[in-house]
PDB file of C-alpha atoms in Angstrom:
ATOM      1  CA  MET A  21      24.500   4.998 -12.287  1.00 32.00           C
ATOM      2  CA  LEU A  22      22.188   3.689  -9.560  1.00 33.00           C
ATOM      3  CA  ILE A  23      22.120   4.877  -5.925  1.00 32.00           C
ATOM      4  CA  SER A  24      20.457   2.663  -3.320  1.00 33.00           C
ATOM      5  CA  LEU A  25      19.406   3.590   0.185  1.00 34.00           C
ATOM      6  CA  VAL A  26      17.622   1.860   3.065  1.00 35.00           C
ATOM      7  CA  CYS A  27      15.347   3.462   5.515  1.00 34.00           C
ATOM      8  CA  LEU A  28      14.109   1.565   8.557  1.00 32.00           C
ATOM      9  CA  ALA A  29      10.770   2.617  10.218  1.00 34.00           C
ATOM     10  CA  ARG A  30      12.629   2.562  13.575  1.00 31.00           C
ATOM     11  CA  GLY A  31      15.775   4.546  13.322  1.00 32.00           C
ATOM     12  CA  LEU A  32      16.958   5.672   9.905  1.00 31.00           C
ATOM     13  CA  ARG A  33      19.985   3.831   8.429  1.00 33.00           C
ATOM     14  CA  THR A  34      21.524   4.747   5.068  1.00 33.00           C
ATOM     15  CA  ARG A  35      23.640   2.415   2.715  1.00 32.00           C
ATOM     16  CA  VAL A  36      25.818   5.039   1.012  1.00 28.00           C
ATOM     17  CA  GLY A  37      26.532   4.531  -2.662  1.00 30.00           C
ATOM     18  CA  SER A  38      29.812   5.486  -4.439  1.00 26.00           C
ATOM     19  CA  VAL A  39      28.253   8.748  -5.555  1.00 27.00           C
ATOM     20  CA  LEU A  40      28.221  10.069  -1.866  1.00 26.00           C
ATOM     21  CA  CYS A  41      32.024   9.657  -1.626  1.00 24.00           C
ATOM     22  CA  LEU A  42      32.632  12.312  -4.283  1.00 22.00           C
ATOM     23  CA  GLY A  43      32.460  15.049  -1.637  1.00 24.00           C
ATOM     24  CA  LEU A  44      29.865  17.252  -3.469  1.00 24.00           C
ATOM     25  CA  MET A  45      28.637  20.119  -1.613  1.00 26.00           C
ATOM     26  CA  VAL A  46      25.136  20.394  -0.227  1.00 29.00           C
ATOM     27  CA  THR A  47      23.914  23.363   1.892  1.00 29.00           C
ATOM     28  CA  SER A  48      23.602  22.285   5.430  1.00 28.00           C
ATOM     29  CA  GLY A  49      20.134  21.504   6.809  1.00 32.00           C
ATOM     30  CA  SER A  50      18.243  22.599   3.684  1.00 35.00           C
ATOM     31  CA  GLY A  51      18.667  19.608   1.320  1.00 36.00           C
ATOM     32  CA  TYR A  52      19.408  22.149  -1.507  1.00 34.00           C
ATOM     33  CA  ALA A  53      22.149  21.589  -4.118  1.00 36.00           C
ATOM     34  CA  GLN A  54      24.779  24.256  -5.008  1.00 36.00           C
ATOM     35  CA  ALA A  55      26.417  24.291  -8.394  1.00 35.00           C
ATOM     36  CA  ALA A  56      29.147  26.551  -9.589  1.00 33.00           C
ATOM     37  CA  VAL A  57      29.712  25.310 -13.179  1.00 36.00           C
ATOM     38  CA  GLU A  58      28.215  26.120 -16.580  1.00 48.00           C
ATOM     39  CA  SER A  59      25.589  23.389 -16.190  1.00 59.00           C
ATOM     40  CA  VAL A  60      24.188  21.542 -13.161  1.00 66.00           C
ATOM     41  CA  ASP A  61      26.295  18.492 -12.156  1.00 64.00           C
ATOM     42  CA  THR A  62      23.509  15.863 -12.182  1.00 68.00           C
ATOM     43  CA  ARG A  63      25.506  13.927  -9.503  1.00 72.00           C
ATOM     44  CA  VAL A  64      24.588  16.754  -7.097  1.00 71.00           C
ATOM     45  CA  LEU A  65      20.920  16.421  -7.856  1.00 78.00           C
ATOM     46  CA  TYR A  66      21.130  12.750  -7.022  1.00 80.00           C
ATOM     47  CA  VAL A  67      22.666  13.560  -3.596  1.00 81.00           C
ATOM     48  CA  ASN A  68      20.030  16.285  -3.059  1.00 76.00           C
ATOM     49  CA  ALA A  69      17.232  13.802  -4.054  1.00 83.00           C
ATOM     50  CA  GLN A  70      18.715  11.227  -1.550  1.00 83.00           C
ATOM     51  CA  HIS A  71      18.762  13.561   1.424  1.00 81.00           C
ATOM     52  CA  TRP A  72      14.962  14.372   0.605  1.00 84.00           C
ATOM     53  CA  LEU A  73      14.053  10.668   0.280  1.00 85.00           C
ATOM     54  CA  ASP A  74      15.861   9.767   3.530  1.00 79.00           C
ATOM     55  CA  SER A  75      13.578  11.992   5.461  1.00 79.00           C
ATOM     56  CA  SER A  76      10.382  11.298   3.538  1.00 84.00           C
ATOM     57  CA  LEU A  77      10.637   7.541   3.582  1.00 83.00           C
ATOM     58  CA  ALA A  78      11.360   7.409   7.251  1.00 77.00           C
ATOM     59  CA  SER A  79       8.233   9.493   7.868  1.00 77.00           C
ATOM     60  CA  HIS A  80       6.221   7.432   5.392  1.00 71.00           C
ATOM     61  CA  ALA A  81       7.018   4.149   7.194  1.00 69.00           C
ATOM     62  CA  GLU A  82       6.556   5.488  10.697  1.00 72.00           C
ATOM     63  CA  GLY A  83       4.160   3.228  12.647  1.00 72.00           C
ATOM     64  CA  LEU A  84       4.224   0.458   9.983  1.00 75.00           C
ATOM     65  CA  PRO A  85       6.267  -2.703  10.202  1.00 82.00           C
ATOM     66  CA  LEU A  86       8.033  -1.935   7.023  1.00 87.00           C
ATOM     67  CA  ARG A  87      11.640  -1.926   5.805  1.00 89.00           C
ATOM     68  CA  MET A  88      11.659   0.916   3.134  1.00 89.00           C
ATOM     69  CA  GLU A  89      14.093   0.814   0.256  1.00 90.00           C
ATOM     70  CA  VAL A  90      14.384   3.047  -2.735  1.00 90.00           C
ATOM     71  CA  THR A  91      16.429   2.768  -5.996  1.00 91.00           C
ATOM     72  CA  MET A  92      16.876   5.880  -8.034  1.00 89.00           C
ATOM     73  CA  GLY A  93      17.272   5.784 -11.844  1.00 90.00           C
ATOM     74  CA  GLU A  94      19.055   8.298 -13.936  1.00 88.00           C
ATOM     75  CA  LEU A  95      18.112  11.616 -15.566  1.00 87.00           C
ATOM     76  CA  ASP A  96      18.441  11.749 -19.274  1.00 84.00           C
ATOM     77  CA  GLN A  97      22.276  12.299 -19.777  1.00 81.00           C
ATOM     78  CA  ARG A  98      21.607  14.552 -22.702  1.00 84.00           C
ATOM     79  CA  LEU A  99      20.105  17.122 -20.290  1.00 82.00           C
ATOM     80  CA  ARG A 100      22.127  20.382 -19.808  1.00 85.00           C
ATOM     81  CA  LEU A 101      20.476  22.236 -16.963  1.00 87.00           C
ATOM     82  CA  ALA A 102      21.334  25.851 -16.138  1.00 88.00           C
ATOM     83  CA  PRO A 103      23.257  26.535 -12.953  1.00 87.00           C
ATOM     84  CA  CYS A 104      20.853  26.709  -9.969  1.00 87.00           C
ATOM     85  CA  ALA A 105      21.472  27.919  -6.387  1.00 86.00           C
ATOM     86  CA  GLN A 106      18.297  26.231  -4.915  1.00 88.00           C
ATOM     87  CA  VAL A 107      16.882  22.975  -6.141  1.00 89.00           C
ATOM     88  CA  VAL A 108      13.779  21.726  -4.330  1.00 91.00           C
ATOM     89  CA  PRO A 109      12.745  18.041  -4.504  1.00 92.00           C
ATOM     90  CA  TYR A 110       9.010  17.340  -4.381  1.00 92.00           C
ATOM     91  CA  LEU A 111       6.453  14.565  -5.053  1.00 91.00           C
ATOM     92  CA  PRO A 112       4.428  15.400  -8.170  1.00 92.00           C
ATOM     93  CA  PRO A 113       0.556  15.552  -7.935  1.00 92.00           C
ATOM     94  CA  ASN A 114      -1.238  12.228  -7.846  1.00 91.00           C
ATOM     95  CA  THR A 115       1.997  10.296  -7.063  1.00 89.00           C
ATOM     96  CA  ARG A 116       3.249   8.658  -3.918  1.00 88.00           C
ATOM     97  CA  LEU A 117       6.464   7.130  -2.537  1.00 89.00           C
ATOM     98  CA  TRP A 118       5.208   3.575  -3.484  1.00 92.00           C
ATOM     99  CA  GLY A 119       6.349   1.211  -6.292  1.00 93.00           C
ATOM    100  CA  LYS A 120       7.498   2.591  -9.548  1.00 94.00           C
ATOM    101  CA  THR A 121       7.151   6.376  -9.313  1.00 93.00           C
ATOM    102  CA  ARG A 122       9.141   9.621  -9.859  1.00 93.00           C
ATOM    103  CA  LEU A 123      10.663  12.471  -7.827  1.00 92.00           C
ATOM    104  CA  GLY A 124      10.355  16.081  -9.030  1.00 93.00           C
ATOM    105  CA  LEU A 125      13.456  18.354  -8.925  1.00 93.00           C
ATOM    106  CA  ARG A 126      12.607  22.023  -9.424  1.00 92.00           C
ATOM    107  CA  CYS A 127      15.092  24.994  -9.743  1.00 92.00           C
ATOM    108  CA  VAL A 128      13.618  27.910  -7.842  1.00 91.00           C
ATOM    109  CA  GLN A 129      16.622  30.159  -7.801  1.00 88.00           C
ATOM    110  CA  GLY A 130      18.714  30.449 -10.965  1.00 85.00           C
ATOM    111  CA  SER A 131      19.150  32.309 -14.201  1.00 84.00           C
ATOM    112  CA  SER A 132      16.891  29.773 -15.909  1.00 86.00           C
ATOM    113  CA  LYS A 133      14.265  27.947 -13.900  1.00 89.00           C
ATOM    114  CA  TRP A 134      13.757  24.356 -14.845  1.00 92.00           C
ATOM    115  CA  ASN A 135      11.887  21.235 -13.709  1.00 93.00           C
ATOM    116  CA  VAL A 136      12.890  17.607 -14.209  1.00 92.00           C
ATOM    117  CA  PHE A 137      11.659  14.202 -12.958  1.00 92.00           C
ATOM    118  CA  LEU A 138      13.868  11.414 -11.570  1.00 92.00           C
ATOM    119  CA  PRO A 139      12.512   7.856 -11.916  1.00 94.00           C
ATOM    120  CA  ILE A 140      12.561   5.962  -8.732  1.00 94.00           C
ATOM    121  CA  THR A 141      11.371   2.542  -7.366  1.00 94.00           C
ATOM    122  CA  VAL A 142      10.228   2.265  -3.870  1.00 93.00           C
ATOM    123  CA  LYS A 143       9.959  -1.046  -2.092  1.00 93.00           C
ATOM    124  CA  ALA A 144       8.334  -1.588   1.276  1.00 92.00           C
ATOM    125  CA  PHE A 145       9.239  -4.992   2.885  1.00 94.00           C
ATOM    126  CA  GLY A 146       7.062  -6.282   5.548  1.00 93.00           C
ATOM    127  CA  PRO A 147       5.065  -9.305   6.973  1.00 94.00           C
ATOM    128  CA  ALA A 148       2.474 -10.913   4.874  1.00 95.00           C
ATOM    129  CA  TRP A 149       0.707 -14.201   3.993  1.00 96.00           C
ATOM    130  CA  VAL A 150       1.781 -16.075   0.904  1.00 97.00           C
ATOM    131  CA  ILE A 151      -0.238 -18.778  -0.795  1.00 97.00           C
ATOM    132  CA  LYS A 152       1.133 -22.269  -0.610  1.00 95.00           C
ATOM    133  CA  GLY A 153      -0.206 -24.772  -3.157  1.00 92.00           C
ATOM    134  CA  TYR A 154      -3.229 -23.695  -5.135  1.00 95.00           C
ATOM    135  CA  VAL A 155      -6.612 -22.286  -4.293  1.00 95.00           C
ATOM    136  CA  ALA A 156      -9.434 -22.516  -6.816  1.00 95.00           C
ATOM    137  CA  GLN A 157     -11.495 -19.588  -7.771  1.00 94.00           C
ATOM    138  CA  GLY A 158     -14.572 -19.395  -5.500  1.00 90.00           C
ATOM    139  CA  ALA A 159     -12.901 -21.528  -2.733  1.00 91.00           C
ATOM    140  CA  VAL A 160     -13.053 -20.379   0.872  1.00 89.00           C
ATOM    141  CA  LEU A 161      -9.654 -19.717   2.297  1.00 93.00           C
ATOM    142  CA  THR A 162      -8.439 -21.394   5.519  1.00 93.00           C
ATOM    143  CA  GLU A 163      -5.317 -20.855   7.518  1.00 93.00           C
ATOM    144  CA  ALA A 164      -3.731 -23.855   5.959  1.00 95.00           C
ATOM    145  CA  ASP A 165      -3.760 -22.116   2.587  1.00 96.00           C
ATOM    146  CA  ALA A 166      -1.015 -19.603   3.302  1.00 96.00           C
ATOM    147  CA  MET A 167       2.150 -19.087   5.297  1.00 96.00           C
ATOM    148  CA  PRO A 168       3.888 -15.976   6.833  1.00 95.00           C
ATOM    149  CA  VAL A 169       6.682 -14.474   4.725  1.00 95.00           C
ATOM    150  CA  GLU A 170       8.214 -11.061   4.136  1.00 96.00           C
ATOM    151  CA  VAL A 171       7.275  -9.451   0.942  1.00 96.00           C
ATOM    152  CA  ASP A 172       7.324  -6.118  -0.951  1.00 96.00           C
ATOM    153  CA  TRP A 173       4.073  -4.509  -0.112  1.00 94.00           C
ATOM    154  CA  ALA A 174       4.675  -1.807  -2.916  1.00 93.00           C
ATOM    155  CA  GLU A 175       5.018  -4.397  -5.696  1.00 94.00           C
ATOM    156  CA  LEU A 176       1.394  -4.131  -6.579  1.00 93.00           C
ATOM    157  CA  ASN A 177      -1.280  -1.485  -5.949  1.00 90.00           C
ATOM    158  CA  SER A 178      -3.739  -3.636  -4.055  1.00 94.00           C
ATOM    159  CA  PRO A 179      -3.157  -3.526  -0.307  1.00 93.00           C
ATOM    160  CA  ILE A 180      -1.632  -6.440   1.513  1.00 95.00           C
ATOM    161  CA  MET A 181      -3.847  -8.435   3.854  1.00 93.00           C
ATOM    162  CA  ALA A 182      -1.350  -8.773   6.726  1.00 91.00           C
ATOM    163  CA  ASN A 183      -3.779 -10.144   9.444  1.00 92.00           C
ATOM    164  CA  VAL A 184      -5.158 -13.717   9.289  1.00 92.00           C
ATOM    165  CA  SER A 185      -8.623 -12.475  10.102  1.00 88.00           C
ATOM    166  CA  ASP A 186      -8.626 -10.331   6.980  1.00 89.00           C
ATOM    167  CA  TRP A 187      -8.643 -13.331   4.748  1.00 92.00           C
ATOM    168  CA  VAL A 188      -9.678 -16.607   6.540  1.00 90.00           C
ATOM    169  CA  GLY A 189     -13.175 -17.401   5.638  1.00 87.00           C
ATOM    170  CA  GLN A 190     -13.068 -15.264   2.475  1.00 91.00           C
ATOM    171  CA  THR A 191     -13.620 -16.442  -1.123  1.00 93.00           C
ATOM    172  CA  ALA A 192     -10.907 -16.414  -3.772  1.00 95.00           C
ATOM    173  CA  THR A 193     -11.881 -14.119  -6.612  1.00 95.00           C
ATOM    174  CA  ARG A 194      -9.475 -15.963  -8.924  1.00 95.00           C
ATOM    175  CA  MET A 195      -7.193 -18.903  -9.048  1.00 96.00           C
ATOM    176  CA  LEU A 196      -4.421 -18.382  -6.500  1.00 96.00           C
ATOM    177  CA  SER A 197      -1.051 -20.141  -6.681  1.00 95.00           C
ATOM    178  CA  THR A 198       2.214 -20.773  -4.626  1.00 95.00           C
ATOM    179  CA  GLY A 199       4.019 -17.590  -3.852  1.00 95.00           C
ATOM    180  CA  GLN A 200       1.372 -15.057  -4.294  1.00 96.00           C
ATOM    181  CA  ALA A 201       0.963 -12.613  -1.411  1.00 96.00           C
ATOM    182  CA  LEU A 202      -2.593 -12.211  -0.322  1.00 97.00           C
ATOM    183  CA  ARG A 203      -3.958  -8.769  -1.373  1.00 97.00           C
ATOM    184  CA  GLN A 204      -7.355  -7.268  -0.997  1.00 95.00           C
ATOM    185  CA  ASP A 205      -8.368  -7.763  -4.691  1.00 95.00           C
ATOM    186  CA  MET A 206      -7.747 -11.531  -4.459  1.00 96.00           C
ATOM    187  CA  VAL A 207     -10.699 -12.294  -2.041  1.00 95.00           C
ATOM    188  CA  LYS A 208     -14.097 -11.260  -1.283  1.00 91.00           C
ATOM    189  CA  PRO A 209     -16.601 -12.068   1.567  1.00 88.00           C
ATOM    190  CA  ALA A 210     -18.084 -15.524   1.293  1.00 84.00           C
ATOM    191  CA  GLN A 211     -21.756 -16.108   0.637  1.00 86.00           C
ATOM    192  CA  VAL A 212     -23.120 -18.272   3.390  1.00 87.00           C
ATOM    193  CA  PHE A 213     -26.771 -18.702   2.489  1.00 90.00           C
ATOM    194  CA  GLN A 214     -29.121 -18.055  -0.374  1.00 91.00           C
ATOM    195  CA  ALA A 215     -32.374 -16.116  -0.609  1.00 93.00           C
ATOM    196  CA  GLY A 216     -35.251 -18.183   0.847  1.00 92.00           C
ATOM    197  CA  ALA A 217     -33.127 -19.867   3.538  1.00 93.00           C
ATOM    198  CA  GLN A 218     -34.355 -20.056   6.999  1.00 93.00           C
ATOM    199  CA  VAL A 219     -32.209 -18.083   9.314  1.00 93.00           C
ATOM    200  CA  ARG A 220     -31.877 -17.294  12.994  1.00 93.00           C
ATOM    201  CA  VAL A 221     -32.503 -13.592  13.766  1.00 93.00           C
ATOM    202  CA  LEU A 222     -30.970 -11.930  16.742  1.00 92.00           C
ATOM    203  CA  ALA A 223     -32.770  -8.647  17.556  1.00 88.00           C
ATOM    204  CA  ARG A 224     -30.842  -6.438  19.785  1.00 87.00           C
ATOM    205  CA  GLY A 225     -31.888  -3.227  21.365  1.00 85.00           C
ATOM    206  CA  VAL A 226     -30.901  -1.081  24.460  1.00 86.00           C
ATOM    207  CA  GLY A 227     -30.633  -3.516  27.415  1.00 84.00           C
ATOM    208  CA  PHE A 228     -32.137  -6.567  25.661  1.00 87.00           C
ATOM    209  CA  GLU A 229     -31.569  -9.187  22.951  1.00 87.00           C
ATOM    210  CA  ILE A 230     -34.060 -11.748  21.579  1.00 90.00           C
ATOM    211  CA  ALA A 231     -33.792 -14.594  19.266  1.00 91.00           C
ATOM    212  CA  THR A 232     -36.315 -15.561  16.610  1.00 91.00           C
ATOM    213  CA  ASN A 233     -36.555 -17.127  13.136  1.00 92.00           C
ATOM    214  CA  GLY A 234     -36.925 -15.498   9.864  1.00 93.00           C
ATOM    215  CA  GLN A 235     -36.595 -16.117   6.009  1.00 93.00           C
ATOM    216  CA  ALA A 236     -33.732 -14.641   3.967  1.00 94.00           C
ATOM    217  CA  VAL A 237     -35.048 -12.378   1.244  1.00 93.00           C
ATOM    218  CA  SER A 238     -31.599 -11.775  -0.147  1.00 93.00           C
ATOM    219  CA  ALA A 239     -28.375 -13.845  -0.257  1.00 91.00           C
ATOM    220  CA  GLY A 240     -26.230 -13.684   2.894  1.00 89.00           C
ATOM    221  CA  VAL A 241     -22.631 -12.593   2.601  1.00 88.00           C
ATOM    222  CA  MET A 242     -20.476 -12.647   5.724  1.00 82.00           C
ATOM    223  CA  GLY A 243     -20.244  -9.308   7.423  1.00 82.00           C
ATOM    224  CA  GLN A 244     -22.611  -7.600   5.038  1.00 87.00           C
ATOM    225  CA  SER A 245     -26.223  -6.571   5.046  1.00 91.00           C
ATOM    226  CA  ALA A 246     -29.025  -8.934   4.255  1.00 93.00           C
ATOM    227  CA  LYS A 247     -32.854  -8.616   4.029  1.00 94.00           C
ATOM    228  CA  VAL A 248     -34.953 -10.890   6.335  1.00 94.00           C
ATOM    229  CA  ARG A 249     -38.711 -11.398   6.479  1.00 93.00           C
ATOM    230  CA  MET A 250     -39.910 -11.707   9.832  1.00 91.00           C
ATOM    231  CA  ASP A 251     -42.857 -13.885  11.110  1.00 87.00           C
ATOM    232  CA  ASN A 252     -45.206 -10.790  10.957  1.00 89.00           C
ATOM    233  CA  GLY A 253     -44.301 -10.368   7.350  1.00 90.00           C
ATOM    234  CA  ARG A 254     -42.083  -7.320   7.945  1.00 91.00           C
ATOM    235  CA  ILE A 255     -38.754  -7.127   5.942  1.00 93.00           C
ATOM    236  CA  MET A 256     -35.805  -5.899   7.909  1.00 92.00           C
ATOM    237  CA  ASN A 257     -32.047  -5.392   7.166  1.00 93.00           C
ATOM    238  CA  GLY A 258     -29.558  -7.046   9.381  1.00 93.00           C
ATOM    239  CA  GLN A 259     -25.818  -8.099   9.467  1.00 92.00           C
ATOM    240  CA  VAL A 260     -24.817 -11.527   8.500  1.00 91.00           C
ATOM    241  CA  LEU A 261     -22.863 -13.021  11.484  1.00 88.00           C
ATOM    242  CA  ASP A 262     -22.477 -16.742  10.246  1.00 84.00           C
ATOM    243  CA  SER A 263     -23.885 -19.230   7.969  1.00 82.00           C
ATOM    244  CA  ARG A 264     -27.468 -19.058   9.539  1.00 88.00           C
ATOM    245  CA  THR A 265     -27.464 -15.965  11.788  1.00 92.00           C
ATOM    246  CA  VAL A 266     -28.509 -12.319  11.047  1.00 93.00           C
ATOM    247  CA  ARG A 267     -28.414  -9.630  13.722  1.00 93.00           C
ATOM    248  CA  LEU A 268     -30.878  -6.721  13.802  1.00 91.00           C
ATOM    249  CA  GLU A 269     -30.143  -3.533  15.636  1.00 86.00           C
ATOM    250  CA  LEU A 270     -33.430  -2.044  16.978  1.00 79.00           C
TER     251      LEU A 270
END
């Protein structure tokens, strides 16, 4: 049995599966399941879990351009859980509502306390940039290398790079091919000059900025720190602005 639900970041909407049509009782406002049989009806647990996930996923997606969706798996059908008046859903330590994960269900008020884990898969659909064609390892990405598409952000652990500025001008860490959504582990800042190169140095202080020349002591990577030897022989650290410019803050 699978139960699907959809939570939108703006306004919660629920697609109700057949299980919800069974009329199983859930205590109002608490999300706790009530059982009055010799063993817990696992269908009640699924309904209880769904109520908890409704609220949690809506909160999780708040402020993000994501359409959250979760599919719940099944508990082991061989389980015979003792009756429980209060079942509390919770997220186990070191887990999150993202990708393939699990939801804990704990009996806190019953003749025999128990704890089980329900497998779930959380998807988070949102805007992303997807590779079109092929990009060789070490190549610098341009806007022409990708197109905007909606993808599942939670499919992989590495964060999605949703903004063009996050990846344009970056270097591919491996071969990229059609259909791959751009994620942080796929790119790295581009190296724009080698150690020994002559660079332009912008020295900036309170109320002034001067330009001079220097020699790179270390390789220059966009946006990162590089060492520069000034005309007086002094070595200073600055931020790489482009292929020939380093900025020093005085």
